Short mmCIF file of C-alpha atoms and ligand atoms in Angstrom, two decimals:
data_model
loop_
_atom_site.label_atom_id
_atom_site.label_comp_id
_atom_site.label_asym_id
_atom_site.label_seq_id
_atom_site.Cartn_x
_atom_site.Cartn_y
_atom_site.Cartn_z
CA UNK W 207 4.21 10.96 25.79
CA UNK W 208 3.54 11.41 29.21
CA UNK W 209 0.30 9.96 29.75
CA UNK W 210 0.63 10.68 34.01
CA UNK W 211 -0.22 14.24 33.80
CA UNK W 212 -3.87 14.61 34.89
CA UNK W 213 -4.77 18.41 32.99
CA UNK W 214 -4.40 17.00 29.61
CA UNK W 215 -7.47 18.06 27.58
CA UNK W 216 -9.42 15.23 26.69
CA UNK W 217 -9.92 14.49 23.12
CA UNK W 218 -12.71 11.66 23.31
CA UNK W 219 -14.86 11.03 25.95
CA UNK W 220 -17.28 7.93 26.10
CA UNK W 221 -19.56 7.69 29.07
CA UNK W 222 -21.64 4.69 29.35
CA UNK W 223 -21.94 4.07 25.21
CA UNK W 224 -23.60 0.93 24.21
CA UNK W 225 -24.36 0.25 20.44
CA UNK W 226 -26.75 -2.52 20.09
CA UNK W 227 -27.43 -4.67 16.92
CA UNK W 228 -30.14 -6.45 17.87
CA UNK W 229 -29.29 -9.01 20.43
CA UNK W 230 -25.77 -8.24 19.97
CA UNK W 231 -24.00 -6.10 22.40
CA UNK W 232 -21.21 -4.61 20.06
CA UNK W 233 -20.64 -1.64 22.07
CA UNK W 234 -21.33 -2.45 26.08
CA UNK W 235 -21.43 0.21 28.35
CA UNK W 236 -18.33 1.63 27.91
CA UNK W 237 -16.46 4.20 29.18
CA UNK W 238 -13.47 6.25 27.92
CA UNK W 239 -10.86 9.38 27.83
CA UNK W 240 -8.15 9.47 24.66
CA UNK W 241 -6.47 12.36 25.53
CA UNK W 242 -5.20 15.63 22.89
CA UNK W 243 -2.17 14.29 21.35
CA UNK W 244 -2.44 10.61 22.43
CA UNK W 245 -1.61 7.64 20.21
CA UNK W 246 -4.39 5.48 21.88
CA UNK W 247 -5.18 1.71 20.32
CA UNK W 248 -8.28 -0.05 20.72
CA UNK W 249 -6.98 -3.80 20.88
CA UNK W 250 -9.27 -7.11 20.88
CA UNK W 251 -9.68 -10.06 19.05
CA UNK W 252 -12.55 -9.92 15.88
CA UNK W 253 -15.80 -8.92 17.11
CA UNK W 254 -15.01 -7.26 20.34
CA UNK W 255 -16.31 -3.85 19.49
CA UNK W 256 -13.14 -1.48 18.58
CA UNK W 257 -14.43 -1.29 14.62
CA UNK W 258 -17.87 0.14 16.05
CA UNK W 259 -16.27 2.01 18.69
CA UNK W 260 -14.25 4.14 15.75
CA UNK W 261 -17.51 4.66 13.49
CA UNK W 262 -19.08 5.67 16.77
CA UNK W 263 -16.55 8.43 17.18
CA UNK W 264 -16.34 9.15 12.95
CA UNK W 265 -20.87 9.32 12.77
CA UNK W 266 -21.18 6.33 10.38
CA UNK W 267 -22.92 4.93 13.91
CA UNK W 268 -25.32 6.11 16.39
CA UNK W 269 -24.82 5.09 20.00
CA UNK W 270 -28.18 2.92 21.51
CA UNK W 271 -27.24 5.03 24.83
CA UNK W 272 -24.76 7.09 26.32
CA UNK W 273 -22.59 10.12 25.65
CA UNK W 274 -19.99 10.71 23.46
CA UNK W 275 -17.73 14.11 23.43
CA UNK W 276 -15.12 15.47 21.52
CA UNK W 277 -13.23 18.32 22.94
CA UNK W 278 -15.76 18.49 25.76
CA UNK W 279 -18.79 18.78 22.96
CA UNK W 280 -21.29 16.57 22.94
CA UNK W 281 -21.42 15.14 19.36
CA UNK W 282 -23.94 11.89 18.82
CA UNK W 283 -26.27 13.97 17.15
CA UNK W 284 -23.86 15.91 14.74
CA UNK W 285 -23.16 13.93 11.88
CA UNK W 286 -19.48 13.00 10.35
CA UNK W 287 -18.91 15.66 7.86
CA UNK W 288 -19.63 18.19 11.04
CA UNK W 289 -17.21 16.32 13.23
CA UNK W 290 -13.62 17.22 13.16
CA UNK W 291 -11.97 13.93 12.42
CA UNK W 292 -10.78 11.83 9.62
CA UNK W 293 -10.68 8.33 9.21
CA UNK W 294 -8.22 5.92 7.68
CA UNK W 295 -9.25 2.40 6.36
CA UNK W 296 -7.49 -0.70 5.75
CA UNK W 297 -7.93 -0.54 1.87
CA UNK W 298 -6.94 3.04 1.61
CA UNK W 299 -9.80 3.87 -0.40
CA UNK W 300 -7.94 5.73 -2.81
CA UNK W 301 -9.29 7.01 -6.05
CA UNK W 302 -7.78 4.83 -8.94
CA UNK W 303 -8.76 7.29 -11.74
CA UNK W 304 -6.83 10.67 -10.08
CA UNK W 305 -3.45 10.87 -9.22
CA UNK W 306 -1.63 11.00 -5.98
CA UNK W 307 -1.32 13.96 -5.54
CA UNK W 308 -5.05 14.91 -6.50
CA UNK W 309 -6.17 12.28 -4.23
CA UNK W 310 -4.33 13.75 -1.90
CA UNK W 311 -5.80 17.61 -2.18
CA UNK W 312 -9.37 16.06 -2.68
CA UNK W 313 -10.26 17.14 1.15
CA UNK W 314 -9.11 21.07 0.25
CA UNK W 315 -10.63 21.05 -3.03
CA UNK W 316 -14.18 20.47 -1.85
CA UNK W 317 -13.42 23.24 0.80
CA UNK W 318 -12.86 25.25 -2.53
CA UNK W 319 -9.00 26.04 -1.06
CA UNK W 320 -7.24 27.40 -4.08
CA UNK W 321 -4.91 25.80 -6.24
CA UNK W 322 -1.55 27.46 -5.55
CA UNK W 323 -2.28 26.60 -1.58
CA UNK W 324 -3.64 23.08 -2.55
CA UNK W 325 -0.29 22.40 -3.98
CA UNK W 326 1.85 23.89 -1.25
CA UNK W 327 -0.23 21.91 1.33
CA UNK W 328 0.25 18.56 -1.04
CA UNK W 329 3.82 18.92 -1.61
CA UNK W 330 4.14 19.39 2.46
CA UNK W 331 2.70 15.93 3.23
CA UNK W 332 4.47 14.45 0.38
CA UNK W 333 7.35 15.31 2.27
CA UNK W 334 5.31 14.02 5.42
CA UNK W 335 5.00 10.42 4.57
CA UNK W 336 8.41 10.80 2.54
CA UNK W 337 6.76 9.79 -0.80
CA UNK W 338 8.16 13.43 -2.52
CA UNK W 339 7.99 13.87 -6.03
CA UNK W 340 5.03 11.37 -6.78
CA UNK W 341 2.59 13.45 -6.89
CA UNK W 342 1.63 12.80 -10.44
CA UNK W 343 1.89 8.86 -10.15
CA UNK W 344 -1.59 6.58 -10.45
CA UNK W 345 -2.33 4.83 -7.08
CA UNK W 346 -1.91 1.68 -9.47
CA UNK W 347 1.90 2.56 -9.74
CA UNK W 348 2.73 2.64 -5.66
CA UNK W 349 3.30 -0.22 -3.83
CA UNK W 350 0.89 -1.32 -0.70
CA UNK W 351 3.01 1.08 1.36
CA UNK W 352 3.03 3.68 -0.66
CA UNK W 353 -0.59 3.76 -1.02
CA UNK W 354 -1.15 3.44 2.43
CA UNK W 355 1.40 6.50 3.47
CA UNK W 356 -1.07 8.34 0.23
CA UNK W 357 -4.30 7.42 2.33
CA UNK W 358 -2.60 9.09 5.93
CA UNK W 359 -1.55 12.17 3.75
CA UNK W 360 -5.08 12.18 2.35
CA UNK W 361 -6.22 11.94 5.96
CA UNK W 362 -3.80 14.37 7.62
CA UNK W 363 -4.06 17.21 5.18
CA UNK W 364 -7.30 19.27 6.66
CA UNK W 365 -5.41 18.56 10.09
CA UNK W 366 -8.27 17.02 11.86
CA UNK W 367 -8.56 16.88 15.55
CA UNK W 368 -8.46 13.11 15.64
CA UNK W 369 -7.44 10.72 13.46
CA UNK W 370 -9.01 7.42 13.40
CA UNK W 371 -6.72 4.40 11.69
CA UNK W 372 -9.07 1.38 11.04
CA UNK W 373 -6.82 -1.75 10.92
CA UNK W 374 -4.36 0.53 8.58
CA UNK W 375 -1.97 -1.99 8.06
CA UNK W 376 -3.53 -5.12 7.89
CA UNK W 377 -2.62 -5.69 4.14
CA UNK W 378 1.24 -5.30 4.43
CA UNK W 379 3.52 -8.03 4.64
CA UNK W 380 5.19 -8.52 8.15
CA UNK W 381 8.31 -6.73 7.60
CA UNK W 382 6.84 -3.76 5.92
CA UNK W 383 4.31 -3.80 8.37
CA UNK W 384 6.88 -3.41 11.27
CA UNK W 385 8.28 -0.24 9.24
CA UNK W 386 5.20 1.38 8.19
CA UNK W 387 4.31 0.34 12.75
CA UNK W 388 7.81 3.08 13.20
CA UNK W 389 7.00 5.49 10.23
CA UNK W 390 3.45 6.11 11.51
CA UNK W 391 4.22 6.96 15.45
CA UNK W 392 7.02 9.54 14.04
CA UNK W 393 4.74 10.87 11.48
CA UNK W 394 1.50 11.26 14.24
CA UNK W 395 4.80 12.43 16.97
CA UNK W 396 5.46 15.37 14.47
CA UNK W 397 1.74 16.76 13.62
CA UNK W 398 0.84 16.16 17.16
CA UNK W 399 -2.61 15.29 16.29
CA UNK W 400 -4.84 12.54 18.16
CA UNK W 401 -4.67 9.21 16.89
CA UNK W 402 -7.20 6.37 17.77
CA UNK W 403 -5.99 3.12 16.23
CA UNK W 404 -7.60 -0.24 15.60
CA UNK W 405 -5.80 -3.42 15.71
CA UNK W 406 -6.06 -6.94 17.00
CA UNK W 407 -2.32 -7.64 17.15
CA UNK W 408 -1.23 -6.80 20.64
CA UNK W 409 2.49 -6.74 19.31
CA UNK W 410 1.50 -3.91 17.15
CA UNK W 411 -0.16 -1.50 19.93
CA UNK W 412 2.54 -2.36 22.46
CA UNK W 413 4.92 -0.85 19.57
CA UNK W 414 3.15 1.85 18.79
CA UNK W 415 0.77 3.14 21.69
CA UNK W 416 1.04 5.87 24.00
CA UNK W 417 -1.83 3.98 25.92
CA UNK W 418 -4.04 0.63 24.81
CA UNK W 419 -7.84 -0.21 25.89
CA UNK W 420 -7.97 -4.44 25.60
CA UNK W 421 -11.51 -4.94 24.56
CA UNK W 422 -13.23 -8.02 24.72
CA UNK W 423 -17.16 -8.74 23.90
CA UNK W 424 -18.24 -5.24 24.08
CA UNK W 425 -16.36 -4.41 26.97
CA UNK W 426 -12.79 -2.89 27.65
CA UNK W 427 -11.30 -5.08 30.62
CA UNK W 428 -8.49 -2.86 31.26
CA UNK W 429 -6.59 0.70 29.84
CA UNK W 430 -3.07 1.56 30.39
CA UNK W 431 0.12 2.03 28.94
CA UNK W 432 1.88 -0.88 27.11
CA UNK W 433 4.27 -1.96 29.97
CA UNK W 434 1.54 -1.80 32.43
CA UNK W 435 -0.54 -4.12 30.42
CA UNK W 436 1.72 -6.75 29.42
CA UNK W 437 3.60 -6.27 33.43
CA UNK W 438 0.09 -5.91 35.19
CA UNK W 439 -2.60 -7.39 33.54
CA UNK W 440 -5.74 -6.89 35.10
CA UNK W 441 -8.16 -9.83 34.27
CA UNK W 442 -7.11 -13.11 33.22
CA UNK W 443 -8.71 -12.68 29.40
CA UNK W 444 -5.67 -9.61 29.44
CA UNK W 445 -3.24 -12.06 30.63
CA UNK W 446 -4.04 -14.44 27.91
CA UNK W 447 -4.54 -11.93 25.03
CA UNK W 448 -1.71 -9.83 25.48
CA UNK W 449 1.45 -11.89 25.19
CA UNK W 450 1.19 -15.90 26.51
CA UNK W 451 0.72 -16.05 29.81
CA UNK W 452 0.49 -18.96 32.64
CA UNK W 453 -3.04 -18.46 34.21
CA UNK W 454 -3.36 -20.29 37.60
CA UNK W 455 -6.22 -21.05 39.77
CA UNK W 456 -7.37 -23.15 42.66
CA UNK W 457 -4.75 -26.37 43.49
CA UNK W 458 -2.41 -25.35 41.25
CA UNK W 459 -2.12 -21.15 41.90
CA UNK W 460 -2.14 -22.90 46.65
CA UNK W 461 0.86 -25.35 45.51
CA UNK W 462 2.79 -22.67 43.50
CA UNK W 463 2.17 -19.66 45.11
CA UNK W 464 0.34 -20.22 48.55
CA UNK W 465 -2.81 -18.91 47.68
CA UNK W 466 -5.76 -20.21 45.71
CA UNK W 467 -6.81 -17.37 43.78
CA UNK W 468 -6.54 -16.26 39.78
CA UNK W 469 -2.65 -15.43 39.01
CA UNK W 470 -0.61 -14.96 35.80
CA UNK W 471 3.08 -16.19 35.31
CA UNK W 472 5.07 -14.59 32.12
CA UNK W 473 6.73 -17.67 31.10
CA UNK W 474 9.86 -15.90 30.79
CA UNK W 475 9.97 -14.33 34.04
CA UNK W 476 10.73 -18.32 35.24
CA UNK W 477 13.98 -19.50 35.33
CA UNK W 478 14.94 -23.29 34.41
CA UNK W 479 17.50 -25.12 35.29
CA UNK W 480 18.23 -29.05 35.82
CA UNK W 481 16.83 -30.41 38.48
CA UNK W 482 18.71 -30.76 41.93
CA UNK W 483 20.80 -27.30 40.66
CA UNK W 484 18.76 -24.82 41.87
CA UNK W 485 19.38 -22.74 44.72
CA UNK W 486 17.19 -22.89 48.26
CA UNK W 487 14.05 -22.13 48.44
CA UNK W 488 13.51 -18.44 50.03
CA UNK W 489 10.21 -15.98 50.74
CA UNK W 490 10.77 -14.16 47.65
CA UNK W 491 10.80 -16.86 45.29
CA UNK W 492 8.35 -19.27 44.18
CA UNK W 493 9.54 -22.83 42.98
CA UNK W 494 7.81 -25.74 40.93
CA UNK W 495 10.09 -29.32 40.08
CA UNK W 496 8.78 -31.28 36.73
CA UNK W 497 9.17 -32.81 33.45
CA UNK W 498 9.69 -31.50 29.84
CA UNK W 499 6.68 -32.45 27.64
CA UNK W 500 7.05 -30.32 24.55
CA UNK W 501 9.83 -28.13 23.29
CA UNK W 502 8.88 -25.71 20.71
CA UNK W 503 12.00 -24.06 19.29
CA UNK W 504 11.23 -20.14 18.54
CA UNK W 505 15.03 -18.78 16.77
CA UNK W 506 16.01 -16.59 19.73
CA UNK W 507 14.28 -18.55 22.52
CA UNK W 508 12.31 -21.67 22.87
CA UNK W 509 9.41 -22.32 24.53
CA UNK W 510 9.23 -25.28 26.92
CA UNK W 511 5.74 -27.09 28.47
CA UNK W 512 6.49 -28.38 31.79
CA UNK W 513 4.33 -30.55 33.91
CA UNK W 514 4.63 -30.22 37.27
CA UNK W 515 5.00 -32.95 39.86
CA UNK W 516 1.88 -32.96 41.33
CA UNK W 517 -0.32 -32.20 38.37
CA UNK W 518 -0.33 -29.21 36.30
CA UNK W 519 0.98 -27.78 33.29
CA UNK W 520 3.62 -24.47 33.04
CA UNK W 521 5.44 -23.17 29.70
CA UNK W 522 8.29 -21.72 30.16
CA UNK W 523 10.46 -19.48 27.83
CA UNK W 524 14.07 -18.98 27.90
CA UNK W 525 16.86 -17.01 25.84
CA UNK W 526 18.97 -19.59 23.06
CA UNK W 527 21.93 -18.22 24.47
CA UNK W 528 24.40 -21.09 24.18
CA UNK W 529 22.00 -23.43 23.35
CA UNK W 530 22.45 -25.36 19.87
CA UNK W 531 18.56 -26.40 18.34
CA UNK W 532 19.81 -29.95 18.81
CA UNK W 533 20.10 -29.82 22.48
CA UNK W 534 17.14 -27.44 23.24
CA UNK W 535 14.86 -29.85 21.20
CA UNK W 536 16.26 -33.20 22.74
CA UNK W 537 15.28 -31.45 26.05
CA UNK W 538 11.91 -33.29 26.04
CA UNK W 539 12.00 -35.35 29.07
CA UNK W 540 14.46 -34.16 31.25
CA UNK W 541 13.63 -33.02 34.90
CA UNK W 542 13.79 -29.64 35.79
CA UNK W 543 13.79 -26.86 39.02
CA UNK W 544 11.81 -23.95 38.18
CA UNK W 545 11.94 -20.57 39.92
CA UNK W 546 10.75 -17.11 39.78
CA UNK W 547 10.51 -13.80 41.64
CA UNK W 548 7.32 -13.87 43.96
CA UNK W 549 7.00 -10.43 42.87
CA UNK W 550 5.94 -11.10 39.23
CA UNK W 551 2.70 -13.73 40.09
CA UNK W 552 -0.05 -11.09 38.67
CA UNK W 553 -2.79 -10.99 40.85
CA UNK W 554 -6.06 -11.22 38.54
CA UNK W 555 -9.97 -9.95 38.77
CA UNK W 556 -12.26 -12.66 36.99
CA UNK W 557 -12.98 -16.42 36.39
CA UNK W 558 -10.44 -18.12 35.39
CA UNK W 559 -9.40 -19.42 31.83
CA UNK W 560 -7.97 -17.96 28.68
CA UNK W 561 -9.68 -16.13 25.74
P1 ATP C 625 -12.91 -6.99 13.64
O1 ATP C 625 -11.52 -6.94 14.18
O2 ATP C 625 -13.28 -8.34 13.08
O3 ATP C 625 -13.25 -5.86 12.72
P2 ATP C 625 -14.22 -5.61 15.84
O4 ATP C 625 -13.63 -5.81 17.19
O5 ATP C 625 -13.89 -4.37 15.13
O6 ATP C 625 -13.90 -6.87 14.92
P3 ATP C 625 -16.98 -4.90 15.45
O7 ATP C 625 -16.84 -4.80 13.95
O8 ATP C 625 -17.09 -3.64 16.20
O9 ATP C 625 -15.79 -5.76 16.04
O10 ATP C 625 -18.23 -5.82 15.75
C1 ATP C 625 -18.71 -6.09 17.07
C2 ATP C 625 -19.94 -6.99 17.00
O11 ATP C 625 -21.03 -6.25 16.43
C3 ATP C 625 -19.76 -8.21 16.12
O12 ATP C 625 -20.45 -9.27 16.72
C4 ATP C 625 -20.42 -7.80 14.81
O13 ATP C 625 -20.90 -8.93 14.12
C5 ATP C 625 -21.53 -6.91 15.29
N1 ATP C 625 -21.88 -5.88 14.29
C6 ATP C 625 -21.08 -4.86 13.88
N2 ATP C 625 -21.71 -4.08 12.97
C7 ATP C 625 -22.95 -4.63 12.81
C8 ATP C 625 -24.09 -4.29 12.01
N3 ATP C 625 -24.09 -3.22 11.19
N4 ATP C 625 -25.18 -5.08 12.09
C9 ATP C 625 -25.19 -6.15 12.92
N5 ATP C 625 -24.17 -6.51 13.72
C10 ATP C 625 -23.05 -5.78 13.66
#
């Protein structure tokens, strides 16, 4: 998807929303363009606003302030069933009494489309989410897969505008998960539609997402596409939420990097090797001496806490290449060189810390 060219219609505008319970902020001033066609996720941990955000754009909510559009009309008066867009929710919120493939058609059948078409349209998004021929199964008889690919069909069939996936897979087990993450970016590249999706697992929307808005507290601290976010991060909370980062400040950010403002490290952009082994120092590369405190071994790579002479803490990740678990995890101790490009200390906006 290329998310660079600038006369894209816009699907989904925000402009300054805020939804306020109460004291709580939930929704913060918050500004926003998903563009036609976009898989766009709305990433944060629990409570940050992306759950709100969705019913904003669905009707179930009412924004405190602000504008919302969709295709350039203003809609925060209209309510849901006026508003072209379906939503999908974690349980699937199937209907256990019908079968699938009435649960399915229940979206054309109170639009009073007739039968013959009902079960053309059915029988196409069988196909769709590859379930074909199950039509006349119970929701009880499908696994937590299948129901969910029944719920997107369900979704999908009046081929709304948008599409708005609440946590959709948040009851699958990992592996399935990781299929159904593949099956549902094909299935939303071949209807073309606009799909706003809800997660907290930043693994999942760098997989999936065309672009990702990181909220936190009400707020979204940055938008972009996945590489930019996890390569660029703008804020520290970004650094720290998407993928581990090293955040440094003060002392610590003057000794390693000559300057004393907010950067991030990717631990695996740093490069380890014993102490004494390590090449001369130049401009372009940054360089830290220490001692192993923890070893934590991950499979394909482990992940090493170093504390640097002079005070301070980085961790460190490197590939198991030719390392056996025996030798990675006796590491603990050992003095080490550190070194990375000067290129990849991240910059940050913010106070520092971690979410
Ligand atoms: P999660 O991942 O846990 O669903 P979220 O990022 O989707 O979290 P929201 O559900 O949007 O977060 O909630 C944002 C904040 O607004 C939370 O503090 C929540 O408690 C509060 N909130 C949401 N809905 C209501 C409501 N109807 N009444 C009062 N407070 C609410």
């Amino acid at each position: 998807m290329n998310t660079m060219n600038t006369h894209r219609e816009v699907a989904v505008q925000f402009t300054n929303v805020c939804r306020y319970f109460g004291d709580v902020k939930a929704v913060d001033q918050i500004s926003l363009e998903v563009y036609d066609g976009e898989f766009f996720s709305l990433l944060g941990p629990s409570g940050s606003g992306k759950t709100t955000c969705l019913r904003l754009i669905a009707g179930f909510e009412m924004p405190t302030a602000g504008s919302i559009r969709l295709y350039g009309t203003e809609v925060s008066t209209i309510p849901p069933y006026d508003r072209d867009v379906n939503t999908v929710f974690q349980d699937y919120a199937l209907f256990p009494h019908m079968d699938v493939g009435d649960n399915i058609a229940y979206g054309l059948m109170i639009r009073k489309v007739p039968k013959k078409e009902r079960e053309v349209r059915v029988n196409e998004m069988l196909e769709l989410v590859r379930l074909p021929g199950m039509a006349r199964r119970k929701p009880s008889q499908l696994s937590g897969g299948q129901r969910q690919r029944v719920a997107l069909a369900r979704a999908l069939i009046n081929h709304p505008r948008v599409l708005l996936l609440d946590e959709p897979l948040g009851a699958l087990d990992l592996k399935l998960r990781q299929e159904m993450q593949i099956e549902l970016k094909s299935i939303q590249e071949k209807v073309g539609i606009t799909f706003i999706f809800v997660t907290h697992d930043q693994e999942e929307a760098l997989t999936m997402s065309d672009r990702v808005a990181v909220f936190n507290r009400g707020k979204i601290e940055q938008v972009g596409a996945p590489a930019e976010i996890y390569e660029r991060p703008a804020t520290s909370f970004v650094a720290g939420f998407v993928g581990t980062s090293n955040i440094l400040s003060g002392d610590l950010a003057q000794r390693l990097t000559g300057s004393p403002d907010l950067f991030s490290i990717r631990p695996e952009k740093i490069r380890m090797t014993p102490e004494g082994s390590g090449a001369s120092p130049d401009p372009d590369t940054c360089a830290a001496v220490g001692t192993i405190r923890d070893v934590i071994y991950l499979g394909v790579s482990t992940r090493y806490l170093v504390e640097v002479d002079g005070g301070g803490d980085l961790t460190v990740v490197q590939q198991n290449l030719d390392a056996a678990p025996g030798d990675v995890v006796g590491a603990r101790g050992s003095r080490v060189a550190l070194t990375w490009p000067r290129s990849t200390n991240r910059r940050l906006s913010g106070q520092g810390g971690t979410p």
